[in-house]
GROMACS .gro file of N, CA and C in nm:
model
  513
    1UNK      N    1   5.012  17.843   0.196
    1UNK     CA    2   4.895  17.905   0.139
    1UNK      C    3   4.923  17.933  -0.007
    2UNK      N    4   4.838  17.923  -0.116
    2UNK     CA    5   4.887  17.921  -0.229
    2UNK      C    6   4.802  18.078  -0.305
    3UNK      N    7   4.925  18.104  -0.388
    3UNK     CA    8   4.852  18.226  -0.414
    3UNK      C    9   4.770  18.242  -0.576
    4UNK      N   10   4.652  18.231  -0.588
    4UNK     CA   11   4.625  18.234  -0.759
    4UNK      C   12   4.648  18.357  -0.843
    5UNK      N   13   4.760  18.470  -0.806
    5UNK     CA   14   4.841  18.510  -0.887
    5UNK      C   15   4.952  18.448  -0.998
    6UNK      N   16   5.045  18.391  -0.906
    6UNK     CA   17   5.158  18.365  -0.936
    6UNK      C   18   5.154  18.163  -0.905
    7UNK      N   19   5.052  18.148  -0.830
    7UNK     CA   20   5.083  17.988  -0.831
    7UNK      C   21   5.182  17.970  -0.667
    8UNK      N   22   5.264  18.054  -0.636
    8UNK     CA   23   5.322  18.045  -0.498
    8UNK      C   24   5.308  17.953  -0.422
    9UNK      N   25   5.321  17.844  -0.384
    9UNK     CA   26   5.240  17.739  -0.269
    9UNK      C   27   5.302  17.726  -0.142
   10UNK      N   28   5.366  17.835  -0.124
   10UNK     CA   29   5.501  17.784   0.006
   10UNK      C   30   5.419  17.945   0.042
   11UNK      N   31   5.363  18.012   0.064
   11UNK     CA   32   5.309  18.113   0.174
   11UNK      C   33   5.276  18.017   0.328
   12UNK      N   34   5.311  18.104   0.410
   12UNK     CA   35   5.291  18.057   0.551
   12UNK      C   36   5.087  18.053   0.542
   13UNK      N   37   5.065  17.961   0.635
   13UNK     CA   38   4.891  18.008   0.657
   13UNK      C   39   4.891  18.121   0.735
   14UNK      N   40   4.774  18.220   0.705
   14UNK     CA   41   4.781  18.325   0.731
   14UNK      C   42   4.849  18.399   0.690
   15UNK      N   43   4.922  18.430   0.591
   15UNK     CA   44   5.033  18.526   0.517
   15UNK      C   45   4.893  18.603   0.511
   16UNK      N   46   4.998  18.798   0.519
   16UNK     CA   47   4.918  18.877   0.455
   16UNK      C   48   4.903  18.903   0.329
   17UNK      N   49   5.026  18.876   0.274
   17UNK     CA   50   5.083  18.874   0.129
   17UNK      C   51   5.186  18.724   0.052
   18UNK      N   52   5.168  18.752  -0.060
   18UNK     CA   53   5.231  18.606  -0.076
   18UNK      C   54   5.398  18.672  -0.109
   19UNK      N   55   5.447  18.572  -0.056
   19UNK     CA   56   5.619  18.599  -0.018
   19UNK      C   57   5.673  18.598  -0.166
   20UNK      N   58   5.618  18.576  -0.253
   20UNK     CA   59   5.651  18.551  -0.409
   20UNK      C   60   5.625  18.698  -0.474
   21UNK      N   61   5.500  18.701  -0.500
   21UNK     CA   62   5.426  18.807  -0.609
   21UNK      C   63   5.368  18.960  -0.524
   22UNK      N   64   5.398  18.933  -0.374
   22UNK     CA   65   5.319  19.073  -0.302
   22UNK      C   66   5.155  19.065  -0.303
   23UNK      N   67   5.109  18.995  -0.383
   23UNK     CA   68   4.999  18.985  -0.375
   23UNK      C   69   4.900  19.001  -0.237
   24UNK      N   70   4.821  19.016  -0.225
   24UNK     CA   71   4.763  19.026  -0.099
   24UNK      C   72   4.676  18.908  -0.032
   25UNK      N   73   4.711  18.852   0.011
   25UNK     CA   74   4.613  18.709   0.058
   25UNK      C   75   4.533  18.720   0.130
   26UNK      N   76   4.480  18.813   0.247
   26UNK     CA   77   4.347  18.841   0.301
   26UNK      C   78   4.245  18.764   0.279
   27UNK      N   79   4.218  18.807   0.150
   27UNK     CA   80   4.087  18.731   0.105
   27UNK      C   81   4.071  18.595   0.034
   28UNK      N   82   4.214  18.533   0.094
   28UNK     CA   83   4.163  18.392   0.029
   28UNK      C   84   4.208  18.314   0.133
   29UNK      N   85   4.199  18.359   0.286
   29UNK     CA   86   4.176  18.321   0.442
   29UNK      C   87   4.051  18.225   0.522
   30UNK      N   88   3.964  18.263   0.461
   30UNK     CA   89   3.860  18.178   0.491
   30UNK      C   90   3.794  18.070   0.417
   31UNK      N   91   3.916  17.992   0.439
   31UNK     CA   92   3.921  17.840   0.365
   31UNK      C   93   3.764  17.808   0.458
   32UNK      N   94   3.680  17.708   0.362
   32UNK     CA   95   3.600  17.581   0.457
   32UNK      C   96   3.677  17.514   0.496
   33UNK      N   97   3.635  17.446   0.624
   33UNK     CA   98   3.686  17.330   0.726
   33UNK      C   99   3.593  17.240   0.723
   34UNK      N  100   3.684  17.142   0.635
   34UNK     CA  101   3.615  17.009   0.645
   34UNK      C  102   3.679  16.899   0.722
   35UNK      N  103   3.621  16.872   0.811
   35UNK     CA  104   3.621  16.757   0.869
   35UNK      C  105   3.688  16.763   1.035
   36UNK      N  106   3.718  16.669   1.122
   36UNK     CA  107   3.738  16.719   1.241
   36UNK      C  108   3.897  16.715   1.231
   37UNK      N  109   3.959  16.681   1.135
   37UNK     CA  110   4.100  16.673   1.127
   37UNK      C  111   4.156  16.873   1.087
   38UNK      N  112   4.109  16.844   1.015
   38UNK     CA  113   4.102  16.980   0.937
   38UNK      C  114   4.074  17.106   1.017
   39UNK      N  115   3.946  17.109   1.073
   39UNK     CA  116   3.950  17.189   1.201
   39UNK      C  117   4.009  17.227   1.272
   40UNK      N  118   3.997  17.119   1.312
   40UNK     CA  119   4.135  17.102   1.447
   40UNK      C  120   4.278  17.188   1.392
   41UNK      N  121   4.320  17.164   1.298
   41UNK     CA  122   4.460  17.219   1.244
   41UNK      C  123   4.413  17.365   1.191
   42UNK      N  124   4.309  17.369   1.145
   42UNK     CA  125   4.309  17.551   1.167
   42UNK      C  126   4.261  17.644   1.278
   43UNK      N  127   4.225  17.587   1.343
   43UNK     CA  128   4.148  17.664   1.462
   43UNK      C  129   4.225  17.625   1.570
   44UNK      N  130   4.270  17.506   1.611
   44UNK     CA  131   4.349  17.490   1.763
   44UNK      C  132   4.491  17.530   1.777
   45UNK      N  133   4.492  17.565   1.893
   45UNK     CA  134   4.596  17.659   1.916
   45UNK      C  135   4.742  17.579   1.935
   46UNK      N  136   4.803  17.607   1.944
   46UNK     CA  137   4.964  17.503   1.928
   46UNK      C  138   4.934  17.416   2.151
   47UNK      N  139   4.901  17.556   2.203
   47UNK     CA  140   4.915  17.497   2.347
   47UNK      C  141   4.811  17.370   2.393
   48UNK      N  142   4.690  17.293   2.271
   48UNK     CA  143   4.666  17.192   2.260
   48UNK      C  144   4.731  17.054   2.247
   49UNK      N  145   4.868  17.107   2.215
   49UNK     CA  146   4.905  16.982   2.199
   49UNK      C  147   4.982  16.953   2.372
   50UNK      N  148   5.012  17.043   2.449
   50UNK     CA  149   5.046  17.057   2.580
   50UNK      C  150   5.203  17.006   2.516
   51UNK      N  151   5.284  17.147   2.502
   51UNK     CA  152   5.399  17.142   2.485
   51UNK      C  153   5.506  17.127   2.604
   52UNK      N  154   5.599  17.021   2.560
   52UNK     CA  155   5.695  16.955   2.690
   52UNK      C  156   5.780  17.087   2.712
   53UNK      N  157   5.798  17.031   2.846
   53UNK     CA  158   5.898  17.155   2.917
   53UNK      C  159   6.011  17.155   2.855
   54UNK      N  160   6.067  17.271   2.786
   54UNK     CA  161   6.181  17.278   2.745
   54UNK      C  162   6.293  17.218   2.792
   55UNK      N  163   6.420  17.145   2.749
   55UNK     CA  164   6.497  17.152   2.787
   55UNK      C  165   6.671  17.247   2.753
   56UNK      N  166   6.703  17.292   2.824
   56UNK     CA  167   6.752  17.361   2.790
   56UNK      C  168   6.904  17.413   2.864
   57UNK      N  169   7.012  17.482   2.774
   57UNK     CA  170   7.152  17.491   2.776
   57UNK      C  171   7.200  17.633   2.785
   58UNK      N  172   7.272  17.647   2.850
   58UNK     CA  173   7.315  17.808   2.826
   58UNK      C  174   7.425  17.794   2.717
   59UNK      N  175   7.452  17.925   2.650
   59UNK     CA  176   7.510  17.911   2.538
   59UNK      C  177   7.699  17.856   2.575
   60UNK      N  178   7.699  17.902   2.658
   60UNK     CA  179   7.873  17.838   2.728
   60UNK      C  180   7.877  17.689   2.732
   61UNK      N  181   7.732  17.592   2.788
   61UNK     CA  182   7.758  17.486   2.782
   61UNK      C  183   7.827  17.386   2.696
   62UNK      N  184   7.912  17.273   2.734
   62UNK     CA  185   7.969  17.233   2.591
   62UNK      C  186   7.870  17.137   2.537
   63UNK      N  187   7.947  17.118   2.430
   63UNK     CA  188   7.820  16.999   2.357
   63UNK      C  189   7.848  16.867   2.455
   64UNK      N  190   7.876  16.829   2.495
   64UNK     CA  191   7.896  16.686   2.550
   64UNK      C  192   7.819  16.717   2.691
   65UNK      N  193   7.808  16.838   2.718
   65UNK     CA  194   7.680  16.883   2.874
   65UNK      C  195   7.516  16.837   2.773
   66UNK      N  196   7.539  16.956   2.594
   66UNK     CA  197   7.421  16.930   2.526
   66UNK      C  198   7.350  16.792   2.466
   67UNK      N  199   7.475  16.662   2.492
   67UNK     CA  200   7.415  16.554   2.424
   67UNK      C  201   7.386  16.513   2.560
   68UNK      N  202   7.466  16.497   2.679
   68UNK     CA  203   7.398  16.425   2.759
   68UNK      C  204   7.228  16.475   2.791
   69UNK      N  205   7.254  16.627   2.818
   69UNK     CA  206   7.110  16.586   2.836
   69UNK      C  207   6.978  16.569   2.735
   70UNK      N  208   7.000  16.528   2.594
   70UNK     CA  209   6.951  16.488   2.493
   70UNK      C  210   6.928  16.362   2.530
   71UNK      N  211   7.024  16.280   2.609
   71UNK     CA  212   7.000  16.131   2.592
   71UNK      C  213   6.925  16.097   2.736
   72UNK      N  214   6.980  16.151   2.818
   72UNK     CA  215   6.912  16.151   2.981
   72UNK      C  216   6.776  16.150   2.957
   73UNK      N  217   6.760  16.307   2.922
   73UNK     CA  218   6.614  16.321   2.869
   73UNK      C  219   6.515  16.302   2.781
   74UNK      N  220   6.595  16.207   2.666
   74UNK     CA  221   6.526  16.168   2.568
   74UNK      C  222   6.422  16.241   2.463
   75UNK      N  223   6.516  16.368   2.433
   75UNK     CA  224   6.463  16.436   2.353
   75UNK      C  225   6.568  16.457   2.234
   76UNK      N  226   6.533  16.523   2.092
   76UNK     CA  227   6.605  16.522   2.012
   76UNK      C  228   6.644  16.702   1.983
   77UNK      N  229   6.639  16.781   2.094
   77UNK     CA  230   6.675  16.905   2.090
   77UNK      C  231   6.662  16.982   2.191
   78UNK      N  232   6.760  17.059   2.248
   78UNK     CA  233   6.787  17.142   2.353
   78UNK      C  234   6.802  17.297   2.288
   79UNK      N  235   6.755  17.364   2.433
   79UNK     CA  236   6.709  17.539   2.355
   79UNK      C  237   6.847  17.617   2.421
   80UNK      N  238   6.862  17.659   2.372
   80UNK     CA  239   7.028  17.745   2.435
   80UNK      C  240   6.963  17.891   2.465
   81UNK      N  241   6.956  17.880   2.607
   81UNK     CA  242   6.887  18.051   2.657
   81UNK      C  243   7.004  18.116   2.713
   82UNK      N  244   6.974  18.270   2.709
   82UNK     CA  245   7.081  18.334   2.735
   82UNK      C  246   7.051  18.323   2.889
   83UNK      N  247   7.152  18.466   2.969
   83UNK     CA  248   7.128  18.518   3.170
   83UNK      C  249   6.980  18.494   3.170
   84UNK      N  250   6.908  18.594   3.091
   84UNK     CA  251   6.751  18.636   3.157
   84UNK      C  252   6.684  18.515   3.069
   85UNK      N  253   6.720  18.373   3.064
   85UNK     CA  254   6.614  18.318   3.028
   85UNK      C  255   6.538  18.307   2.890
   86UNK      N  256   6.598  18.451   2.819
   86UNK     CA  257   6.554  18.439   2.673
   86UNK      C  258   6.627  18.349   2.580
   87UNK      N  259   6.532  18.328   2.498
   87UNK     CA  260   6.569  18.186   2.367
   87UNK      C  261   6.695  18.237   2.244
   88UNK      N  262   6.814  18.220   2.288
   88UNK     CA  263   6.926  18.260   2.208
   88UNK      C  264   6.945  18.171   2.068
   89UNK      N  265   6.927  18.057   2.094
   89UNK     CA  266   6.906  17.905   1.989
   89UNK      C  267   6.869  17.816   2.014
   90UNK      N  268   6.885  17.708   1.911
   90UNK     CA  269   6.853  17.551   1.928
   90UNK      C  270   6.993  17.490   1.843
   91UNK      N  271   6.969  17.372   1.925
   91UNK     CA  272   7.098  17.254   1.949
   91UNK      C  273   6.988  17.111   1.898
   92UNK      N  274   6.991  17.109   1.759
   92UNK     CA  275   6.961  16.944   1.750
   92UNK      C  276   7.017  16.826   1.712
   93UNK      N  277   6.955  16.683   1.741
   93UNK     CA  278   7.054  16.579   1.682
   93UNK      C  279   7.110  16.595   1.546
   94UNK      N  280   7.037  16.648   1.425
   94UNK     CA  281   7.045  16.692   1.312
   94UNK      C  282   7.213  16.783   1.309
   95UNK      N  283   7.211  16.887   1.406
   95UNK     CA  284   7.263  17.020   1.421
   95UNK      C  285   7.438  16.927   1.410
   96UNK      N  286   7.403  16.821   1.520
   96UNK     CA  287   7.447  16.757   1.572
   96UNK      C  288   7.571  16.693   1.432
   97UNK      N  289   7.475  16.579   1.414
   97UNK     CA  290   7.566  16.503   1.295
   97UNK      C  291   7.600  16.598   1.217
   98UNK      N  292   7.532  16.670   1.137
   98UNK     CA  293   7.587  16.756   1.035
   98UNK      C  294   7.697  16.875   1.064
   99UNK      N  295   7.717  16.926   1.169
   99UNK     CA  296   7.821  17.004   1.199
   99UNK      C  297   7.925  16.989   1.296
  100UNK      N  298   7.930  16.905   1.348
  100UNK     CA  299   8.000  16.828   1.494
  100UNK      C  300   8.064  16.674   1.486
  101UNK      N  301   7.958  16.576   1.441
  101UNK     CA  302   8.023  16.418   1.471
  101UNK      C  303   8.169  16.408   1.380
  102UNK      N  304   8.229  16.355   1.444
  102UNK     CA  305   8.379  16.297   1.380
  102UNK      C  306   8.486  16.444   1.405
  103UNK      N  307   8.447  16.542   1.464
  103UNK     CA  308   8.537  16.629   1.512
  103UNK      C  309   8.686  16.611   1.623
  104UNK      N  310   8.747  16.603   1.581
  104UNK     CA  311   8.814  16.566   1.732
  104UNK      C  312   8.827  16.633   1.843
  105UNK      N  313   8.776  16.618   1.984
  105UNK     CA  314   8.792  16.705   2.051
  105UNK      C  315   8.659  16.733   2.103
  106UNK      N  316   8.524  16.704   2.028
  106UNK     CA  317   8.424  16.818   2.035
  106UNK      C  318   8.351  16.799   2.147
  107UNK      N  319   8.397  16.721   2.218
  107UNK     CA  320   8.318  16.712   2.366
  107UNK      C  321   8.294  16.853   2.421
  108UNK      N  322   8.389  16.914   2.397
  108UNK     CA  323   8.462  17.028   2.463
  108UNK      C  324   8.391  17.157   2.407
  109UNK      N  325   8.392  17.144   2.274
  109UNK     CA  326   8.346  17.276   2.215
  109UNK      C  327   8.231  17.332   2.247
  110UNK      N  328   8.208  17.433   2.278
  110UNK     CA  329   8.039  17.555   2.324
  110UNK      C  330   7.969  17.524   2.228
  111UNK      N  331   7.838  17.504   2.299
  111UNK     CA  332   7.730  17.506   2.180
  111UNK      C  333   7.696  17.610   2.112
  112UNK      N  334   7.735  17.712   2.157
  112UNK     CA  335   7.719  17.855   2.120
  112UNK      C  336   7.777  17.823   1.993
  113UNK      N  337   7.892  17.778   1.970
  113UNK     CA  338   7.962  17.804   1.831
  113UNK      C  339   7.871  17.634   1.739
  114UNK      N  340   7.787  17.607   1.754
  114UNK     CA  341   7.708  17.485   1.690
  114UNK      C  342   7.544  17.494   1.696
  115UNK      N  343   7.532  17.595   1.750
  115UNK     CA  344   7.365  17.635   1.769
  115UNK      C  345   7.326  17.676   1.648
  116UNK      N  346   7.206  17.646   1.611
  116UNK     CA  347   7.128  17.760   1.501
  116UNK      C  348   7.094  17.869   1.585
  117UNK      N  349   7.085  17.976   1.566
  117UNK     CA  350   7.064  18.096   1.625
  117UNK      C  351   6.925  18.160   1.570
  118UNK      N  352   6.858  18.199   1.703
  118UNK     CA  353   6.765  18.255   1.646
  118UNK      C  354   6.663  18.181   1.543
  119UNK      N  355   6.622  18.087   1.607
  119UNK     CA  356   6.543  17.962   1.541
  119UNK      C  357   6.394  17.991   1.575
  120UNK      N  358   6.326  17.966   1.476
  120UNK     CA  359   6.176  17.958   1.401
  120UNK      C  360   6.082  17.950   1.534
  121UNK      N  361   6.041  17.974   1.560
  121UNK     CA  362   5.914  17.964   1.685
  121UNK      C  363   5.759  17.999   1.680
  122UNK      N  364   5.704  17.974   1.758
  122UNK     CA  365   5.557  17.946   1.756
  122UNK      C  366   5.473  18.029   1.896
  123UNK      N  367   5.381  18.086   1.914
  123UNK     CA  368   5.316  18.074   2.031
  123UNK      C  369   5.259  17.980   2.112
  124UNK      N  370   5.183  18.001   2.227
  124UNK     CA  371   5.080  17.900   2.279
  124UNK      C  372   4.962  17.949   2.199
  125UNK      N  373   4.959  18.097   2.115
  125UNK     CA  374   4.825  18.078   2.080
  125UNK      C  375   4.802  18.071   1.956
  126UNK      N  376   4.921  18.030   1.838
  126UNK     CA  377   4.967  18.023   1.724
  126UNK      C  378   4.869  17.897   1.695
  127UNK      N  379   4.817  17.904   1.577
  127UNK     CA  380   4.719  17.752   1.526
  127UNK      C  381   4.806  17.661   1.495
  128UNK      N  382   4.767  17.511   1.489
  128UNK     CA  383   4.858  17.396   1.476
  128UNK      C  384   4.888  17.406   1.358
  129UNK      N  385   4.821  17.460   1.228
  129UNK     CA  386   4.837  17.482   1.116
  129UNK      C  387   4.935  17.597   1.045
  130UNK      N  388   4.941  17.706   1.146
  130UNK     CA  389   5.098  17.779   1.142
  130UNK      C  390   5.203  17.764   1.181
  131UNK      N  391   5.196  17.636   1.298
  131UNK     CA  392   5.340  17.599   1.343
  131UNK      C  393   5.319  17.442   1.217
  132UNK      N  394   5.294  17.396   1.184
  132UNK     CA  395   5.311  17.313   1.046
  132UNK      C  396   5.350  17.344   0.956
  133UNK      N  397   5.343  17.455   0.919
  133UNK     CA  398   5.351  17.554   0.795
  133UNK      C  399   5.546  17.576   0.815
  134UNK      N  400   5.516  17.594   0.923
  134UNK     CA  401   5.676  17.637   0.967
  134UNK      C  402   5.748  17.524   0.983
  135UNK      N  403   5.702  17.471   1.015
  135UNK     CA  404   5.760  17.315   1.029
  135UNK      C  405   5.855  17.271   0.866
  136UNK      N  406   5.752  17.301   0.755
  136UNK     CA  407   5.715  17.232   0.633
  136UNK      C  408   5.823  17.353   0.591
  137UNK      N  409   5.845  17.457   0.613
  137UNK     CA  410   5.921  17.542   0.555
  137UNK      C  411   6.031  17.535   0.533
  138UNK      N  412   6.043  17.529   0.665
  138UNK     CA  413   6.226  17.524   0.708
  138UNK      C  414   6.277  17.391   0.725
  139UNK      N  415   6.193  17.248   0.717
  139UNK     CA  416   6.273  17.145   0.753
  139UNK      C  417   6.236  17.106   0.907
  140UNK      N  418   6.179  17.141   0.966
  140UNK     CA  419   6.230  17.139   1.149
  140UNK      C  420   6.073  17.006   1.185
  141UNK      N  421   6.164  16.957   1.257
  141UNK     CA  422   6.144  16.850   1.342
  141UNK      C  423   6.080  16.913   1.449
  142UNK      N  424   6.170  17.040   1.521
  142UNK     CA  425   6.107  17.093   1.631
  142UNK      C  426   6.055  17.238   1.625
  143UNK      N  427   5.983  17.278   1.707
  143UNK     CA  428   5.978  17.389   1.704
  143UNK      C  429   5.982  17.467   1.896
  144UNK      N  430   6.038  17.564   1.870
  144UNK     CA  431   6.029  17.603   2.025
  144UNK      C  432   5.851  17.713   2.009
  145UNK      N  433   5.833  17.689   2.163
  145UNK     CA  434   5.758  17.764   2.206
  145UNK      C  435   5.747  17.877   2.320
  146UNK      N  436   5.727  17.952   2.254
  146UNK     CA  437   5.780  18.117   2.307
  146UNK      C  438   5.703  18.218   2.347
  147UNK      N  439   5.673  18.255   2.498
  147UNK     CA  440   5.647  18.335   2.542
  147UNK      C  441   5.727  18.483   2.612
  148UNK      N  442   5.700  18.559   2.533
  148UNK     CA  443   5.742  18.736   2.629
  148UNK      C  444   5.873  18.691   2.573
  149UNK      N  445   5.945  18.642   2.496
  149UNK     CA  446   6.072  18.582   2.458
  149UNK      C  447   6.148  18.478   2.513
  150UNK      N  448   6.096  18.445   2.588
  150UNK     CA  449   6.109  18.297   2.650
  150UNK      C  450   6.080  18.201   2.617
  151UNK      N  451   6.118  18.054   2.637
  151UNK     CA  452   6.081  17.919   2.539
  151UNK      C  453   6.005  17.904   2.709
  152UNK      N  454   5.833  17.845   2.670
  152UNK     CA  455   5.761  17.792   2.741
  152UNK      C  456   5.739  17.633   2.701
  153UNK      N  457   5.813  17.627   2.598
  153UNK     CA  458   5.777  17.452   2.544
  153UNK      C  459   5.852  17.420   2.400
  154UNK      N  460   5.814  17.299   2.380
  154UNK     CA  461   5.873  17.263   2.277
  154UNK      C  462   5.757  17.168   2.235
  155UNK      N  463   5.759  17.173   2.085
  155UNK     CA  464   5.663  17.064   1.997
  155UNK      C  465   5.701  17.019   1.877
  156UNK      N  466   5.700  16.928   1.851
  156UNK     CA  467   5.778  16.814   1.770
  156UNK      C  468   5.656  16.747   1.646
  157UNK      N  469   5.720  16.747   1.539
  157UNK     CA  470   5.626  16.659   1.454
  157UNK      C  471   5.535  16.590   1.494
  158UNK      N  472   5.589  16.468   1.583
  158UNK     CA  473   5.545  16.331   1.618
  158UNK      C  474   5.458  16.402   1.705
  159UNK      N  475   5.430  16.508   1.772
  159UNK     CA  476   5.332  16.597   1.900
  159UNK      C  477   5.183  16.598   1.782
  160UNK      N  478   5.241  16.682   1.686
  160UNK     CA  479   5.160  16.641   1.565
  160UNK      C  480   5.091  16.527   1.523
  161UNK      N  481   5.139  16.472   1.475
  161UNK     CA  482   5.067  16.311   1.424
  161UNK      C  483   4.986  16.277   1.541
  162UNK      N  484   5.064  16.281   1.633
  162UNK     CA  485   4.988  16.237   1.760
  162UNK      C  486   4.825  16.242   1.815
  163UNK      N  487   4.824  16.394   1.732
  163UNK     CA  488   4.672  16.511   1.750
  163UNK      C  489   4.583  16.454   1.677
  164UNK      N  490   4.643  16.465   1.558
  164UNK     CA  491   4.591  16.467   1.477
  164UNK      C  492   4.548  16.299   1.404
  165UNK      N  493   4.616  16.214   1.474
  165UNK     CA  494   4.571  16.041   1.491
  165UNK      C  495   4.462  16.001   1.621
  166UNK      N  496   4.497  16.101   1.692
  166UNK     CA  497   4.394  16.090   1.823
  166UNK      C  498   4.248  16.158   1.748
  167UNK      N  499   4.244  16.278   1.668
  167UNK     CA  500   4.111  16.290   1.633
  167UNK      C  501   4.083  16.236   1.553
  168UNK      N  502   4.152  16.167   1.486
  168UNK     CA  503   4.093  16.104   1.318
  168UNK      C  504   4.007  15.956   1.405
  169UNK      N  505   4.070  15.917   1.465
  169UNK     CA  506   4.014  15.858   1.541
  169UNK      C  507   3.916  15.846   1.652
  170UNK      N  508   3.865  15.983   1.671
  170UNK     CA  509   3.718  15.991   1.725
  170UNK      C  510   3.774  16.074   1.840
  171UNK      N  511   3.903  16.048   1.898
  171UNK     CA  512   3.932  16.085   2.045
  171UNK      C  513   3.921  16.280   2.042
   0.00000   0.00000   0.00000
């Protein structure tokens, strides 16, 4: 969201304030929506895109438990929940190469000690346009989806394009 104080362009949508200048953004919230693309990304809720069932690692698991089931399951990120089920981190291919490949040994090592901790999340009733925002912020490919503190799903860029090529296209 961009702020015409300071110029800011990295505010989340929906900021109350711009993360730059304090400014107050309220009132520059009710963008027009043009078109059905556009819509769609401010008004629909993330649980439109019907987010895949998590997959997921307890933090003890080693990484070589976390790649297999990356490849089994053919996803590019696993959620590391603690006993009760709550979302402790994420484990991605990214996480992966950059802090792990060419290690010796690392079959072995806990993901716990290779997780991002405490990673970026979204609701089911969060707009597609605030989990984008977040997306665009931080870099992330994925995002978890989180209920009562629990991961209820996961949604991915490509979940994105997906939506948003299906309506541009009439669907």
């Amino acid at each position: 969201m961009y702020c015409p104080a300071c110029n800011h362009s990295r505010n989340p949508p929906g900021a109350d304030a711009c993360e730059h200048c304090g400014l107050p953004l309220t009132h520059t919230d009710e963008a027009a929506l043009h078109g059905r693309v556009e819509r769609s990304l401010m008004t629909d809720p993330v649980s439109i895109l019907a987010p895949a069932t998590p997959v997921t690692v307890a933090p003890d698991a080693t990484l070589a438990d976390a790649i297999r089931l990356m490849i089994d399951r053919r996803v590019g990120a696993v959620l590391v929940v603690g006993a009760a089920g709550e979302l402790v981190g994420i484990l991605t291919e990214r996480d992966f190469l950059t802090r792990v490949a060419g290690r010796p040994g690392f079959e072995q090592l806990p993901v716990a000690d290779h997780m991002t901790r405490d990673p970026e999340t979204v609701t089911p009733a969060d707009t597609l346009a605030f989990a984008l925002g977040r997306m665009d912020a931080g870099g992330y490919r994925h995002l978890p989806v989180v209920a009562g503190g629990k991961p209820v799903g996961m949604v991915s860029i490509r979940d994105v394009l997906r939506h948003v090529t299906r309506i541009s296209q009439g669907g």
